[in-house]
């Protein structure tokens, strides 16, 4: 499968995951099929992306038992960032995995000279490709343990954080409410559900109890009400938020911006004139990935 075919299959998988969140039409994802250039058919189980070139398990920072499929170059042990680059931890989104959210971004950040890490979290059923479905607070606890492991293994006192969708909400939550302000240098939130979503699909998908995190991200949930009572950011951490006006999953898109001191808010269409990109497309569009990489490379001043 060439890169364009993989891109199409990945976008289809992500769109399907987002559609499931909105409609609540199923608790298990159908399989995704794509044809190779020779006309043969490759199967992708549930919403999982086609297998990448595997990273040797013995060279990963996490034990094999805690590691799902990872994008190329992610979780390399003994990694040393190039000059001016950082150790970066990626937090994937709801009904996604590290592979689905960061198949494109992870290797790009590695190529830029960063040391990149991630971990799948929130699996209700370990055999299901749809991760990050446990209550948000439980998901955050799993992410926190993974971040702590990276800090311990690398000997770093601080790390950069990138969170997509629910991963953005978790990043804000860990920094403000769980004492991670002292551990995070720069946090980049991509399409974050920081104030939840007005989409009723967040509730419908959890009707059978299959996605407590979806219900937690409804804008009137107890979790969101409590979280948004006070200021969302804390001093000492640099923040960047990226959003697209074409987002139909975290709605309204304006709710993703955090208009507080020390936060750089970026609307994709202000930087990429005429760009049409959806919530799920943020992690697959080449121009948007370039923008995200530039944001990670150059934190806001101050």
GROMACS .gro file of C-alpha atoms in nm:
model
  302
    1UNK     CA    1   0.000   0.000   0.000
    2UNK     CA    2   0.152   0.333  -0.105
    3UNK     CA    3   0.139   0.645   0.113
    4UNK     CA    4  -0.166   0.790  -0.064
    5UNK     CA    5  -0.362   0.467  -0.022
    6UNK     CA    6  -0.269   0.452   0.344
    7UNK     CA    7  -0.373   0.814   0.385
    8UNK     CA    8  -0.716   0.738   0.236
    9UNK     CA    9  -0.760   0.430   0.455
   10UNK     CA   10  -0.655   0.623   0.765
   11UNK     CA   11  -0.892   0.910   0.694
   12UNK     CA   12  -1.175   0.663   0.635
   13UNK     CA   13  -1.100   0.496   0.967
   14UNK     CA   14  -1.091   0.827   1.152
   15UNK     CA   15  -1.407   0.958   0.990
   16UNK     CA   16  -1.582   0.633   1.078
   17UNK     CA   17  -1.470   0.665   1.439
   18UNK     CA   18  -1.600   1.022   1.454
   19UNK     CA   19  -1.928   0.920   1.294
   20UNK     CA   20  -1.974   0.647   1.552
   21UNK     CA   21  -1.922   0.900   1.828
   22UNK     CA   22  -2.187   1.127   1.682
   23UNK     CA   23  -2.448   0.867   1.593
   24UNK     CA   24  -2.395   0.604   1.857
   25UNK     CA   25  -2.498   0.350   1.600
   26UNK     CA   26  -2.268   0.072   1.713
   27UNK     CA   27  -2.045  -0.036   1.996
   28UNK     CA   28  -1.806  -0.221   1.767
   29UNK     CA   29  -1.655  -0.083   1.452
   30UNK     CA   30  -1.690  -0.254   1.116
   31UNK     CA   31  -1.378  -0.362   0.936
   32UNK     CA   32  -1.217  -0.126   0.687
   33UNK     CA   33  -1.090  -0.250   0.352
   34UNK     CA   34  -0.862  -0.084   0.101
   35UNK     CA   35  -0.717  -0.202  -0.229
   36UNK     CA   36  -0.346  -0.207  -0.309
   37UNK     CA   37  -0.203  -0.077  -0.634
   38UNK     CA   38  -0.200  -0.434  -0.767
   39UNK     CA   39  -0.568  -0.468  -0.693
   40UNK     CA   40  -0.536  -0.698  -0.395
   41UNK     CA   41  -0.728  -0.625  -0.077
   42UNK     CA   42  -0.570  -0.556   0.260
   43UNK     CA   43  -0.781  -0.594   0.572
   44UNK     CA   44  -0.764  -0.356   0.868
   45UNK     CA   45  -0.923  -0.502   1.183
   46UNK     CA   46  -1.192  -0.275   1.330
   47UNK     CA   47  -1.056   0.080   1.296
   48UNK     CA   48  -0.690  -0.006   1.330
   49UNK     CA   49  -0.453   0.133   1.071
   50UNK     CA   50  -0.251  -0.108   0.852
   51UNK     CA   51   0.054  -0.244   1.028
   52UNK     CA   52   0.353  -0.009   1.014
   53UNK     CA   53   0.712  -0.113   1.012
   54UNK     CA   54   0.732  -0.236   1.373
   55UNK     CA   55   0.959  -0.072   1.627
   56UNK     CA   56   1.172  -0.335   1.795
   57UNK     CA   57   1.012  -0.409   2.130
   58UNK     CA   58   1.341  -0.432   2.321
   59UNK     CA   59   1.419  -0.076   2.223
   60UNK     CA   60   1.091   0.070   2.344
   61UNK     CA   61   1.064   0.271   2.662
   62UNK     CA   62   0.748   0.081   2.765
   63UNK     CA   63   0.714  -0.290   2.832
   64UNK     CA   64   0.559  -0.485   2.547
   65UNK     CA   65   0.259  -0.572   2.764
   66UNK     CA   66   0.163  -0.203   2.793
   67UNK     CA   67   0.239  -0.106   2.436
   68UNK     CA   68  -0.001  -0.098   2.144
   69UNK     CA   69   0.106  -0.044   1.785
   70UNK     CA   70   0.299   0.280   1.767
   71UNK     CA   71   0.387   0.515   1.482
   72UNK     CA   72   0.736   0.478   1.343
   73UNK     CA   73   1.007   0.614   1.572
   74UNK     CA   74   0.782   0.663   1.874
   75UNK     CA   75   0.893   0.534   2.218
   76UNK     CA   76   1.259   0.480   2.134
   77UNK     CA   77   1.466   0.423   2.442
   78UNK     CA   78   1.793   0.612   2.493
   79UNK     CA   79   1.668   0.883   2.256
   80UNK     CA   80   1.845   1.217   2.272
   81UNK     CA   81   1.673   1.516   2.108
   82UNK     CA   82   1.865   1.730   1.863
   83UNK     CA   83   1.969   2.079   1.967
   84UNK     CA   84   1.665   2.297   2.028
   85UNK     CA   85   1.427   1.999   2.027
   86UNK     CA   86   1.245   1.831   2.315
   87UNK     CA   87   1.108   1.512   2.465
   88UNK     CA   88   0.741   1.516   2.354
   89UNK     CA   89   0.452   1.302   2.479
   90UNK     CA   90   0.143   1.255   2.258
   91UNK     CA   91  -0.210   1.192   2.397
   92UNK     CA   92  -0.453   1.044   2.146
   93UNK     CA   93  -0.827   1.111   2.113
   94UNK     CA   94  -1.152   0.932   2.195
   95UNK     CA   95  -1.225   0.612   1.997
   96UNK     CA   96  -0.871   0.635   1.864
   97UNK     CA   97  -0.528   0.499   1.953
   98UNK     CA   98  -0.175   0.638   1.929
   99UNK     CA   99  -0.150   0.485   1.583
  100UNK     CA  100  -0.476   0.634   1.456
  101UNK     CA  101  -0.420   0.981   1.600
  102UNK     CA  102  -0.047   1.016   1.538
  103UNK     CA  103   0.050   0.796   1.242
  104UNK     CA  104   0.141   1.114   1.053
  105UNK     CA  105   0.248   1.352   1.332
  106UNK     CA  106   0.465   1.114   1.534
  107UNK     CA  107   0.720   1.035   1.261
  108UNK     CA  108   0.726   1.401   1.152
  109UNK     CA  109   0.823   1.515   1.502
  110UNK     CA  110   1.087   1.241   1.516
  111UNK     CA  111   1.225   1.361   1.182
  112UNK     CA  112   1.241   1.714   1.325
  113UNK     CA  113   1.474   1.587   1.598
  114UNK     CA  114   1.234   1.544   1.890
  115UNK     CA  115   1.218   1.233   2.107
  116UNK     CA  116   0.853   1.127   2.086
  117UNK     CA  117   0.649   0.905   2.318
  118UNK     CA  118   0.291   0.789   2.346
  119UNK     CA  119   0.075   0.519   2.504
  120UNK     CA  120  -0.271   0.383   2.433
  121UNK     CA  121  -0.509   0.437   2.724
  122UNK     CA  122  -0.871   0.394   2.830
  123UNK     CA  123  -0.936   0.052   2.676
  124UNK     CA  124  -1.258  -0.102   2.808
  125UNK     CA  125  -1.193  -0.411   2.595
  126UNK     CA  126  -0.825  -0.469   2.522
  127UNK     CA  127  -0.910  -0.640   2.192
  128UNK     CA  128  -1.111  -0.344   2.061
  129UNK     CA  129  -0.935  -0.082   1.851
  130UNK     CA  130  -1.152   0.193   2.000
  131UNK     CA  131  -0.952   0.328   2.297
  132UNK     CA  132  -0.996   0.619   2.540
  133UNK     CA  133  -1.351   0.519   2.638
  134UNK     CA  134  -1.318   0.500   3.017
  135UNK     CA  135  -1.426   0.802   3.226
  136UNK     CA  136  -1.200   1.098   3.152
  137UNK     CA  137  -1.054   1.106   3.505
  138UNK     CA  138  -0.955   0.737   3.476
  139UNK     CA  139  -0.807   0.795   3.132
  140UNK     CA  140  -0.608   1.087   3.270
  141UNK     CA  141  -0.466   0.868   3.544
  142UNK     CA  142  -0.337   0.620   3.287
  143UNK     CA  143  -0.181   0.901   3.084
  144UNK     CA  144  -0.020   1.047   3.396
  145UNK     CA  145   0.146   0.715   3.478
  146UNK     CA  146   0.281   0.693   3.123
  147UNK     CA  147   0.420   1.049   3.139
  148UNK     CA  148   0.586   0.974   3.473
  149UNK     CA  149   0.747   0.665   3.328
  150UNK     CA  150   0.891   0.866   3.039
  151UNK     CA  151   1.026   1.131   3.276
  152UNK     CA  152   1.186   0.864   3.492
  153UNK     CA  153   1.337   0.672   3.202
  154UNK     CA  154   1.473   0.983   3.031
  155UNK     CA  155   1.588   1.159   3.347
  156UNK     CA  156   1.397   1.471   3.248
  157UNK     CA  157   1.218   1.701   3.492
  158UNK     CA  158   0.989   1.846   3.222
  159UNK     CA  159   0.841   1.731   2.894
  160UNK     CA  160   0.638   1.884   2.612
  161UNK     CA  161   0.282   1.761   2.570
  162UNK     CA  162   0.060   1.731   2.261
  163UNK     CA  163  -0.305   1.631   2.306
  164UNK     CA  164  -0.567   1.568   2.039
  165UNK     CA  165  -0.942   1.596   2.109
  166UNK     CA  166  -1.000   1.423   2.447
  167UNK     CA  167  -0.620   1.419   2.474
  168UNK     CA  168  -0.637   1.799   2.480
  169UNK     CA  169  -0.888   1.795   2.763
  170UNK     CA  170  -0.673   1.546   2.956
  171UNK     CA  171  -0.366   1.766   2.913
  172UNK     CA  172  -0.541   2.072   3.059
  173UNK     CA  173  -0.683   1.856   3.340
  174UNK     CA  174  -0.348   1.704   3.437
  175UNK     CA  175  -0.168   2.038   3.434
  176UNK     CA  176  -0.422   2.225   3.644
  177UNK     CA  177  -0.580   1.962   3.868
  178UNK     CA  178  -0.323   1.685   3.906
  179UNK     CA  179  -0.002   1.874   3.974
  180UNK     CA  180   0.158   1.841   3.630
  181UNK     CA  181   0.228   2.211   3.583
  182UNK     CA  182   0.577   2.148   3.719
  183UNK     CA  183   0.633   1.868   3.466
  184UNK     CA  184   0.513   2.030   3.144
  185UNK     CA  185   0.704   2.299   2.953
  186UNK     CA  186   0.473   2.353   2.653
  187UNK     CA  187   0.130   2.202   2.591
  188UNK     CA  188  -0.015   2.193   2.239
  189UNK     CA  189  -0.389   2.113   2.233
  190UNK     CA  190  -0.532   2.013   1.894
  191UNK     CA  191  -0.911   2.040   1.861
  192UNK     CA  192  -0.947   1.993   2.239
  193UNK     CA  193  -1.280   1.912   2.403
  194UNK     CA  194  -1.178   2.146   2.683
  195UNK     CA  195  -1.536   2.269   2.736
  196UNK     CA  196  -1.699   1.956   2.603
  197UNK     CA  197  -1.923   1.941   2.298
  198UNK     CA  198  -2.284   2.034   2.230
  199UNK     CA  199  -2.315   1.730   2.002
  200UNK     CA  200  -2.576   1.491   2.139
  201UNK     CA  201  -2.380   1.201   1.993
  202UNK     CA  202  -2.155   1.217   2.296
  203UNK     CA  203  -2.448   1.095   2.506
  204UNK     CA  204  -2.604   0.862   2.250
  205UNK     CA  205  -2.283   0.665   2.208
  206UNK     CA  206  -2.280   0.591   2.581
  207UNK     CA  207  -2.640   0.467   2.600
  208UNK     CA  208  -2.515   0.110   2.645
  209UNK     CA  209  -2.233   0.221   2.876
  210UNK     CA  210  -1.976   0.162   2.605
  211UNK     CA  211  -1.810   0.504   2.621
  212UNK     CA  212  -1.821   0.687   2.956
  213UNK     CA  213  -1.559   0.929   2.820
  214UNK     CA  214  -1.804   1.032   2.547
  215UNK     CA  215  -2.065   1.121   2.808
  216UNK     CA  216  -1.803   1.304   3.016
  217UNK     CA  217  -1.728   1.524   2.716
  218UNK     CA  218  -2.088   1.641   2.673
  219UNK     CA  219  -2.091   2.011   2.758
  220UNK     CA  220  -2.344   1.966   3.039
  221UNK     CA  221  -2.176   1.667   3.203
  222UNK     CA  222  -2.072   1.681   3.568
  223UNK     CA  223  -1.708   1.650   3.464
  224UNK     CA  224  -1.718   1.948   3.226
  225UNK     CA  225  -1.926   2.160   3.463
  226UNK     CA  226  -1.675   2.108   3.744
  227UNK     CA  227  -1.373   2.149   3.520
  228UNK     CA  228  -1.484   2.479   3.368
  229UNK     CA  229  -1.585   2.643   3.696
  230UNK     CA  230  -1.244   2.807   3.737
  231UNK     CA  231  -0.961   2.926   3.513
  232UNK     CA  232  -0.835   2.644   3.291
  233UNK     CA  233  -0.466   2.733   3.276
  234UNK     CA  234  -0.197   2.788   3.539
  235UNK     CA  235   0.110   3.013   3.535
  236UNK     CA  236   0.445   2.869   3.433
  237UNK     CA  237   0.325   2.654   3.143
  238UNK     CA  238   0.316   2.764   2.779
  239UNK     CA  239  -0.003   2.672   2.595
  240UNK     CA  240  -0.106   2.657   2.229
  241UNK     CA  241  -0.453   2.565   2.102
  242UNK     CA  242  -0.526   2.481   1.738
  243UNK     CA  243  -0.882   2.453   1.605
  244UNK     CA  244  -1.067   2.439   1.274
  245UNK     CA  245  -1.396   2.610   1.197
  246UNK     CA  246  -1.501   2.292   1.013
  247UNK     CA  247  -1.513   2.089   1.335
  248UNK     CA  248  -1.846   1.904   1.370
  249UNK     CA  249  -1.744   1.681   1.660
  250UNK     CA  250  -1.628   1.930   1.925
  251UNK     CA  251  -1.889   2.200   1.885
  252UNK     CA  252  -1.902   2.492   1.870
  253UNK     CA  253  -1.544   2.514   1.750
  254UNK     CA  254  -1.496   2.846   1.932
  255UNK     CA  255  -1.532   2.661   2.264
  256UNK     CA  256  -1.195   2.497   2.203
  257UNK     CA  257  -1.006   2.824   2.247
  258UNK     CA  258  -0.883   2.918   2.592
  259UNK     CA  259  -0.873   3.295   2.618
  260UNK     CA  260  -0.651   3.324   2.922
  261UNK     CA  261  -0.303   3.473   2.977
  262UNK     CA  262  -0.020   3.270   2.830
  263UNK     CA  263  -0.232   3.087   2.570
  264UNK     CA  264  -0.164   3.111   2.196
  265UNK     CA  265  -0.492   3.037   2.013
  266UNK     CA  266  -0.466   2.951   1.643
  267UNK     CA  267  -0.753   2.905   1.399
  268UNK     CA  268  -0.624   2.689   1.115
  269UNK     CA  269  -0.800   2.899   0.853
  270UNK     CA  270  -0.617   3.212   0.976
  271UNK     CA  271  -0.286   3.045   0.893
  272UNK     CA  272  -0.399   2.837   0.594
  273UNK     CA  273  -0.632   3.056   0.391
  274UNK     CA  274  -0.920   2.863   0.238
  275UNK     CA  275  -0.831   2.538   0.412
  276UNK     CA  276  -1.121   2.301   0.472
  277UNK     CA  277  -1.035   2.043   0.735
  278UNK     CA  278  -1.256   1.854   0.979
  279UNK     CA  279  -1.193   1.747   1.338
  280UNK     CA  280  -1.054   1.409   1.234
  281UNK     CA  281  -0.881   1.559   0.932
  282UNK     CA  282  -0.661   1.772   1.157
  283UNK     CA  283  -0.438   1.469   1.216
  284UNK     CA  284  -0.414   1.362   0.851
  285UNK     CA  285  -0.392   1.679   0.644
  286UNK     CA  286  -0.033   1.747   0.532
  287UNK     CA  287  -0.057   2.126   0.558
  288UNK     CA  288  -0.211   2.108   0.905
  289UNK     CA  289   0.055   1.861   1.019
  290UNK     CA  290   0.318   2.111   0.899
  291UNK     CA  291   0.147   2.380   1.106
  292UNK     CA  292   0.135   2.157   1.416
  293UNK     CA  293   0.504   2.070   1.380
  294UNK     CA  294   0.594   2.440   1.358
  295UNK     CA  295   0.389   2.509   1.671
  296UNK     CA  296   0.564   2.231   1.863
  297UNK     CA  297   0.903   2.348   1.738
  298UNK     CA  298   0.845   2.710   1.843
  299UNK     CA  299   0.648   2.756   2.167
  300UNK     CA  300   0.489   3.093   2.239
  301UNK     CA  301   0.717   3.356   2.386
  302UNK     CA  302   0.705   3.439   2.752
   0.00000   0.00000   0.00000
